[in-house]
mmCIF file of C-alpha atoms in Angstrom:
data_model
loop_
_atom_site.group_PDB
_atom_site.id
_atom_site.type_symbol
_atom_site.label_atom_id
_atom_site.label_comp_id
_atom_site.label_asym_id
_atom_site.label_seq_id
_atom_site.Cartn_x
_atom_site.Cartn_y
_atom_site.Cartn_z
ATOM 1 C CA MET A 672 4.723 35.687 -161.152
ATOM 2 C CA LEU A 673 3.606 39.471 -160.955
ATOM 3 C CA ALA A 674 6.495 42.127 -160.165
ATOM 4 C CA PHE A 675 4.320 45.208 -158.899
ATOM 5 C CA PRO A 676 6.067 48.470 -158.750
ATOM 6 C CA TRP A 677 6.608 50.439 -155.566
ATOM 7 C CA THR A 678 4.424 53.147 -156.662
ATOM 8 C CA ALA A 679 1.788 53.575 -159.293
ATOM 9 C CA THR A 680 3.221 54.401 -162.904
ATOM 10 C CA THR A 681 -0.104 55.823 -164.004
ATOM 11 C CA ASN A 682 -2.251 58.416 -161.909
ATOM 12 C CA PRO A 683 0.138 58.009 -158.811
ATOM 13 C CA THR A 684 -0.533 59.087 -155.693
ATOM 14 C CA SER A 685 0.920 61.819 -153.427
ATOM 15 C CA GLY A 686 2.565 61.136 -150.335
ATOM 16 C CA ASP A 687 3.349 57.695 -148.438
ATOM 17 C CA HIS A 688 -0.042 57.143 -146.789
ATOM 18 C CA ALA A 689 -2.008 57.523 -150.035
ATOM 19 C CA ALA A 690 0.793 55.462 -151.692
ATOM 20 C CA ASN A 691 0.161 52.476 -149.109
ATOM 21 C CA GLY A 692 -3.543 52.570 -149.845
ATOM 22 C CA GLY A 693 -2.736 52.561 -153.650
ATOM 23 C CA PHE A 694 -0.356 49.624 -153.422
ATOM 24 C CA ARG A 695 -3.246 47.710 -151.462
ATOM 25 C CA ASP A 696 -5.936 48.550 -153.820
ATOM 26 C CA GLY A 697 -3.358 47.661 -156.669
ATOM 27 C CA VAL A 698 -2.573 44.282 -155.457
ATOM 28 C CA ARG A 699 -6.082 43.216 -154.839
ATOM 29 C CA GLY A 700 -7.062 44.673 -158.320
ATOM 30 C CA ALA A 701 -4.256 42.673 -159.772
ATOM 31 C CA ILE A 702 -5.505 39.463 -158.092
ATOM 32 C CA GLU A 703 -9.089 39.867 -159.010
ATOM 33 C CA ALA A 704 -8.085 40.198 -162.658
ATOM 34 C CA LEU A 705 -5.616 37.360 -162.897
ATOM 35 C CA VAL A 706 -8.332 35.076 -161.041
ATOM 36 C CA ALA A 707 -11.177 36.162 -163.241
ATOM 37 C CA GLU A 708 -9.017 35.459 -166.340
ATOM 38 C CA GLY A 709 -8.263 31.818 -165.040
ATOM 39 C CA LEU A 710 -4.527 32.619 -164.776
ATOM 40 C CA VAL A 711 -4.109 32.018 -160.857
ATOM 41 C CA ASP A 712 -5.738 30.079 -157.923
ATOM 42 C CA ARG A 713 -7.313 32.351 -155.724
ATOM 43 C CA ASP A 714 -6.390 29.899 -153.005
ATOM 44 C CA ARG A 715 -2.672 29.691 -153.777
ATOM 45 C CA ILE A 716 -1.860 33.323 -153.859
ATOM 46 C CA GLY A 717 1.338 34.389 -152.253
ATOM 47 C CA ILE A 718 3.381 37.810 -151.900
ATOM 48 C CA MET A 719 7.012 38.974 -151.171
ATOM 49 C CA GLY A 720 8.515 42.318 -150.365
ATOM 50 C CA TRP A 721 12.163 43.232 -149.695
ATOM 51 C CA SER A 722 13.468 46.576 -148.033
ATOM 52 C CA ALA A 723 10.877 49.657 -147.922
ATOM 53 C CA THR A 724 8.187 47.029 -150.365
ATOM 54 C CA GLY A 725 8.137 44.959 -147.200
ATOM 55 C CA GLU A 726 6.304 47.607 -145.305
ATOM 56 C CA ARG A 727 3.928 47.767 -148.156
ATOM 57 C CA VAL A 728 3.336 43.970 -148.013
ATOM 58 C CA LEU A 729 2.907 44.220 -144.186
ATOM 59 C CA ASN A 730 0.273 46.748 -144.644
ATOM 60 C CA GLN A 731 -1.358 44.568 -147.396
ATOM 61 C CA LEU A 732 -1.537 41.678 -145.064
ATOM 62 C CA THR A 733 -2.898 43.831 -141.921
ATOM 63 C CA PHE A 734 -5.280 46.333 -143.901
ATOM 64 C CA SER A 735 -6.371 44.214 -146.696
ATOM 65 C CA ASP A 736 -8.758 41.193 -146.900
ATOM 66 C CA ALA A 737 -7.194 40.118 -150.339
ATOM 67 C CA PRO A 738 -6.672 36.313 -150.384
ATOM 68 C CA ILE A 739 -3.071 35.884 -149.655
ATOM 69 C CA ARG A 740 -2.108 32.697 -148.102
ATOM 70 C CA ALA A 741 1.745 33.070 -147.576
ATOM 71 C CA ALA A 742 3.833 36.274 -147.808
ATOM 72 C CA THR A 743 7.627 36.873 -146.937
ATOM 73 C CA ILE A 744 8.961 40.337 -145.868
ATOM 74 C CA LEU A 745 12.767 40.073 -146.611
ATOM 75 C CA ASP A 746 14.624 42.703 -144.380
ATOM 76 C CA GLY A 747 11.729 44.810 -144.672
ATOM 77 C CA ASP A 748 11.209 48.494 -143.324
ATOM 78 C CA SER A 749 8.160 48.845 -141.025
ATOM 79 C CA ASN A 750 5.822 51.781 -139.810
ATOM 80 C CA THR A 751 5.422 50.406 -136.420
ATOM 81 C CA VAL A 752 6.112 52.457 -133.051
ATOM 82 C CA LEU A 753 9.090 49.798 -132.416
ATOM 83 C CA SER A 754 10.595 50.770 -135.795
ATOM 84 C CA MET A 755 10.072 54.253 -135.296
ATOM 85 C CA ALA A 756 12.292 53.974 -132.036
ATOM 86 C CA VAL A 757 14.981 51.680 -132.983
ATOM 87 C CA THR A 758 15.291 53.898 -136.368
ATOM 88 C CA TYR A 759 15.935 57.027 -134.374
ATOM 89 C CA GLY A 760 18.736 59.244 -135.621
ATOM 90 C CA ALA A 761 18.634 57.489 -139.012
ATOM 91 C CA LYS A 762 20.069 59.753 -141.946
ATOM 92 C CA ASP A 763 17.745 58.942 -144.567
ATOM 93 C CA ASN A 764 14.503 60.656 -143.352
ATOM 94 C CA ILE A 765 13.050 57.298 -142.473
ATOM 95 C CA GLN A 766 11.229 58.437 -139.533
ATOM 96 C CA GLY A 767 9.649 61.362 -141.572
ATOM 97 C CA ARG A 768 8.480 58.765 -144.027
ATOM 98 C CA LYS A 769 6.866 57.095 -140.914
ATOM 99 C CA GLU A 770 5.293 59.950 -139.605
ATOM 100 C CA GLN A 771 3.833 60.470 -143.090
ATOM 101 C CA THR A 772 2.762 56.962 -143.649
ATOM 102 C CA ASN A 773 1.051 57.022 -139.959
ATOM 103 C CA GLU A 774 -0.351 60.432 -140.551
ATOM 104 C CA GLY A 775 1.412 61.884 -137.456
ATOM 105 C CA LEU A 776 3.249 60.786 -134.524
ATOM 106 C CA PRO A 777 2.513 58.117 -131.988
ATOM 107 C CA PHE A 778 1.773 60.753 -129.178
ATOM 108 C CA GLY A 779 -0.231 64.111 -128.508
ATOM 109 C CA GLU A 780 -3.103 65.043 -131.029
ATOM 110 C CA SER A 781 -1.855 62.479 -133.871
ATOM 111 C CA LEU A 782 -2.014 59.389 -131.615
ATOM 112 C CA GLU A 783 -5.506 58.354 -132.625
ATOM 113 C CA ARG A 784 -4.504 58.357 -136.321
ATOM 114 C CA TRP A 785 -1.198 56.493 -135.480
ATOM 115 C CA ILE A 786 -3.027 53.763 -133.848
ATOM 116 C CA ARG A 787 -5.408 53.116 -136.732
ATOM 117 C CA ASN A 788 -2.352 53.080 -138.910
ATOM 118 C CA ASP A 789 0.244 50.876 -137.099
ATOM 119 C CA PRO A 790 0.377 47.180 -138.380
ATOM 120 C CA SER A 791 1.765 45.836 -134.926
ATOM 121 C CA LEU A 792 -1.504 46.936 -133.448
ATOM 122 C CA HIS A 793 -3.548 45.117 -135.553
ATOM 123 C CA THR A 794 -1.756 41.915 -136.126
ATOM 124 C CA ASN A 795 -5.067 39.933 -135.423
ATOM 125 C CA CYS A 796 -5.836 40.764 -138.673
ATOM 126 C CA ILE A 797 -3.178 38.875 -140.406
ATOM 127 C CA LYS A 798 -4.240 35.620 -141.869
ATOM 128 C CA ALA A 799 -1.231 34.803 -144.122
ATOM 129 C CA ALA A 800 1.518 32.656 -143.053
ATOM 130 C CA LEU A 801 4.270 34.919 -142.666
ATOM 131 C CA ARG A 802 7.918 34.404 -143.241
ATOM 132 C CA ILE A 803 9.988 37.397 -141.989
ATOM 133 C CA GLU A 804 13.756 37.632 -143.131
ATOM 134 C CA THR A 805 16.186 40.033 -141.134
ATOM 135 C CA TYR A 806 19.826 40.469 -141.993
ATOM 136 C CA GLY A 807 22.540 41.620 -139.642
ATOM 137 C CA PRO A 808 23.495 40.928 -136.192
ATOM 138 C CA ILE A 809 20.407 41.948 -134.599
ATOM 139 C CA SER A 810 16.640 41.995 -135.276
ATOM 140 C CA LEU A 811 15.217 45.379 -135.582
ATOM 141 C CA ASN A 812 12.480 45.932 -137.735
ATOM 142 C CA ASN A 813 9.449 43.584 -137.422
ATOM 143 C CA TRP A 814 10.281 41.929 -134.498
ATOM 144 C CA ASP A 815 7.237 43.130 -132.847
ATOM 145 C CA ILE A 816 5.280 41.682 -135.806
ATOM 146 C CA TYR A 817 6.715 38.082 -135.472
ATOM 147 C CA ALA A 818 6.308 38.406 -131.488
ATOM 148 C CA LEU A 819 2.802 39.437 -131.668
ATOM 149 C CA LEU A 820 1.665 36.615 -134.223
ATOM 150 C CA ARG A 821 3.511 34.070 -132.219
ATOM 151 C CA ARG A 822 1.523 35.228 -129.164
ATOM 152 C CA GLN A 823 -1.386 34.707 -131.145
ATOM 153 C CA TYR A 824 -0.664 31.191 -132.413
ATOM 154 C CA LYS A 825 -0.317 32.402 -135.925
ATOM 155 C CA ALA A 826 1.568 30.883 -138.481
ATOM 156 C CA ALA A 827 5.086 32.904 -138.740
ATOM 157 C CA GLU A 828 8.621 32.223 -138.829
ATOM 158 C CA MET A 829 11.789 34.298 -138.568
ATOM 159 C CA VAL A 830 15.071 33.929 -140.137
ATOM 160 C CA VAL A 831 17.929 35.457 -139.251
ATOM 161 C CA ILE A 832 20.988 35.923 -141.200
ATOM 162 C CA PRO A 833 23.537 37.410 -138.738
ATOM 163 C CA ALA A 834 26.318 38.673 -141.305
ATOM 164 C CA GLY A 835 23.701 39.619 -144.033
ATOM 165 C CA ALA A 836 23.817 42.753 -145.571
ATOM 166 C CA HIS A 837 20.733 44.549 -146.591
ATOM 167 C CA ALA A 838 21.256 43.250 -150.068
ATOM 168 C CA LEU A 839 22.357 39.563 -149.542
ATOM 169 C CA SER A 840 25.638 39.134 -151.555
ATOM 170 C CA ARG A 841 27.273 36.037 -150.222
ATOM 171 C CA PRO A 842 25.915 33.087 -152.367
ATOM 172 C CA SER A 843 25.702 30.891 -149.188
ATOM 173 C CA GLU A 844 23.133 33.893 -147.460
ATOM 174 C CA ARG A 845 21.221 33.997 -150.938
ATOM 175 C CA MET A 846 20.595 30.519 -151.174
ATOM 176 C CA ILE A 847 19.244 30.550 -147.457
ATOM 177 C CA SER A 848 16.886 32.980 -148.517
ATOM 178 C CA LEU A 849 16.209 31.794 -152.145
ATOM 179 C CA GLN A 850 15.742 28.314 -151.291
ATOM 180 C CA GLY A 851 13.971 29.028 -147.904
ATOM 181 C CA ASN A 852 11.356 30.900 -149.843
ATOM 182 C CA VAL A 853 10.976 28.213 -152.735
ATOM 183 C CA ASP A 854 10.251 25.919 -149.801
ATOM 184 C CA TRP A 855 8.018 27.999 -148.137
ATOM 185 C CA TYR A 856 5.752 28.719 -151.115
ATOM 186 C CA ARG A 857 5.800 24.984 -152.399
ATOM 187 C CA PHE A 858 4.505 24.032 -148.890
ATOM 188 C CA TRP A 859 2.075 26.497 -148.327
ATOM 189 C CA LEU A 860 0.666 27.081 -151.810
ATOM 190 C CA LYS A 861 1.061 23.540 -152.752
ATOM 191 C CA GLY A 862 1.513 21.173 -150.035
ATOM 192 C CA GLU A 863 4.824 20.128 -151.365
ATOM 193 C CA GLU A 864 7.800 19.253 -149.438
ATOM 194 C CA ARG A 865 11.402 19.030 -150.203
ATOM 195 C CA SER A 866 13.442 15.780 -149.591
ATOM 196 C CA GLU A 867 16.862 16.386 -150.620
ATOM 197 C CA LEU A 868 19.585 18.226 -149.000
ATOM 198 C CA ILE A 869 20.678 21.572 -151.064
ATOM 199 C CA LEU A 870 21.438 24.351 -148.454
ATOM 200 C CA PRO A 871 25.086 24.730 -147.170
ATOM 201 C CA ASN A 872 25.480 22.449 -143.821
ATOM 202 C CA GLU A 873 21.984 21.282 -144.076
ATOM 203 C CA THR A 874 21.398 18.081 -142.493
ATOM 204 C CA ALA A 875 18.366 15.563 -142.783
ATOM 205 C CA ALA A 876 17.200 16.121 -138.983
ATOM 206 C CA ALA A 877 17.365 20.053 -139.639
ATOM 207 C CA LEU A 878 15.178 19.429 -143.106
ATOM 208 C CA LYS A 879 13.078 17.210 -140.945
ATOM 209 C CA ASP A 880 12.229 19.769 -138.370
ATOM 210 C CA GLN A 881 11.565 22.356 -140.882
ATOM 211 C CA TYR A 882 8.416 20.494 -142.098
ATOM 212 C CA LEU A 883 7.513 19.256 -138.756
ATOM 213 C CA ARG A 884 7.497 22.819 -137.660
ATOM 214 C CA TRP A 885 5.564 23.973 -140.542
ATOM 215 C CA ARG A 886 2.888 21.059 -140.282
ATOM 216 C CA GLN A 887 2.219 22.476 -137.041
ATOM 217 C CA MET A 888 1.858 25.743 -138.308
ATOM 218 C CA THR A 889 -0.814 24.577 -140.774
ATOM 219 C CA GLU A 890 -3.262 23.622 -137.711
ATOM 220 C CA LEU A 891 -2.515 26.899 -136.368
ATOM 221 C CA LYS A 892 -3.578 28.643 -139.460
ATOM 222 C CA ARG A 893 -6.520 26.340 -140.044
ATOM 223 C CA ALA A 894 -7.771 27.370 -136.601
ATOM 224 C CA ASP A 895 -7.060 31.020 -137.107
ATOM 225 C CA ASP A 896 -8.741 30.852 -140.759
ATOM 226 C CA ALA A 897 -11.839 29.765 -138.939
ATOM 227 C CA LYS A 898 -12.184 32.527 -136.748
ATOM 228 C CA PRO A 899 -14.470 35.502 -137.937
ATOM 229 C CA GLY A 900 -12.667 37.816 -140.293
ATOM 230 C CA CYS A 901 -11.162 41.093 -139.077
ATOM 231 C CA ALA A 902 -12.490 44.701 -139.592
ATOM 232 C CA PRO A 903 -9.604 46.734 -139.478
ATOM 233 C CA PRO A 904 -9.947 50.459 -138.945
ATOM 234 C CA ILE A 905 -10.864 52.211 -142.024
ATOM 235 C CA GLY A 906 -7.873 54.136 -143.390
ATOM 236 C CA GLY A 907 -5.295 52.080 -142.150
ATOM 237 C CA SER A 908 -2.161 51.852 -144.228
#
C-alpha cells in the first residue's frame, strides 16, 4: 500500500489545475516504479481517495491510462458541472476551486476549457471498476459519474450511508466502509469472495447478492476492456 500526498512535496505545482495533473503524473510514476522493482503486479492496481482527494482519483481514472483495475471514491469532491450546481453558496470557496481546476466557468468564453476538464463529460474513458461511497441523507457529488457509468454498462457501484458524517465516526458505518472496500479489492484484484457474515445485520442472502452483482460486473468490465482505448482531451484534469 502506498499513501500518496494531496500535493507534491518537492517542486509542487501552482494552482488546482496543475496540481491535478501533477497528481496524475505522480501516481503513474509510482506505479511504473513499483512494477519495475517487482513489488506490485501491474494487473492488480487499486486506488482510493477520500474527500478532496476523491476528486484527484476521479480525474486520475478519467484522464490517465495508468493501469488501475479498481478504485474507490469516498465521499469525494468533484469538478463536474453537477457538483458546481449543488455546491452553490458553499462557504469554503469550493466553487472557486472548481473554476481553477477546470480553467474557467461552464459557460461563455471558458466553456470549451470546462468541457475539456470535466470528468463527467468523459466517463467513457473510465476503465476501472469504481465504488463510490456517499455520506449523508442525499447523494450530491458523483451521482452523475455513477449514473453515466451505469448507462454505459460499466462496473460501478454506489454505497450510500444516510446518517454518515463526512468523516465516518460510528463503528457500524466505518465497518460498512472498511469491510466493503476489503471485499471490493479482494474481489477485483484477487478474485476472492468472502463467505463469513461480518457486517452489522448482514444476511447470507445479502452477501450472496453482493457477489452475484459483482460477478455480473466482471462480464461488463471484460466487454468494456475489449473496446479501443480512450483518447481524452489533452490537458484534462
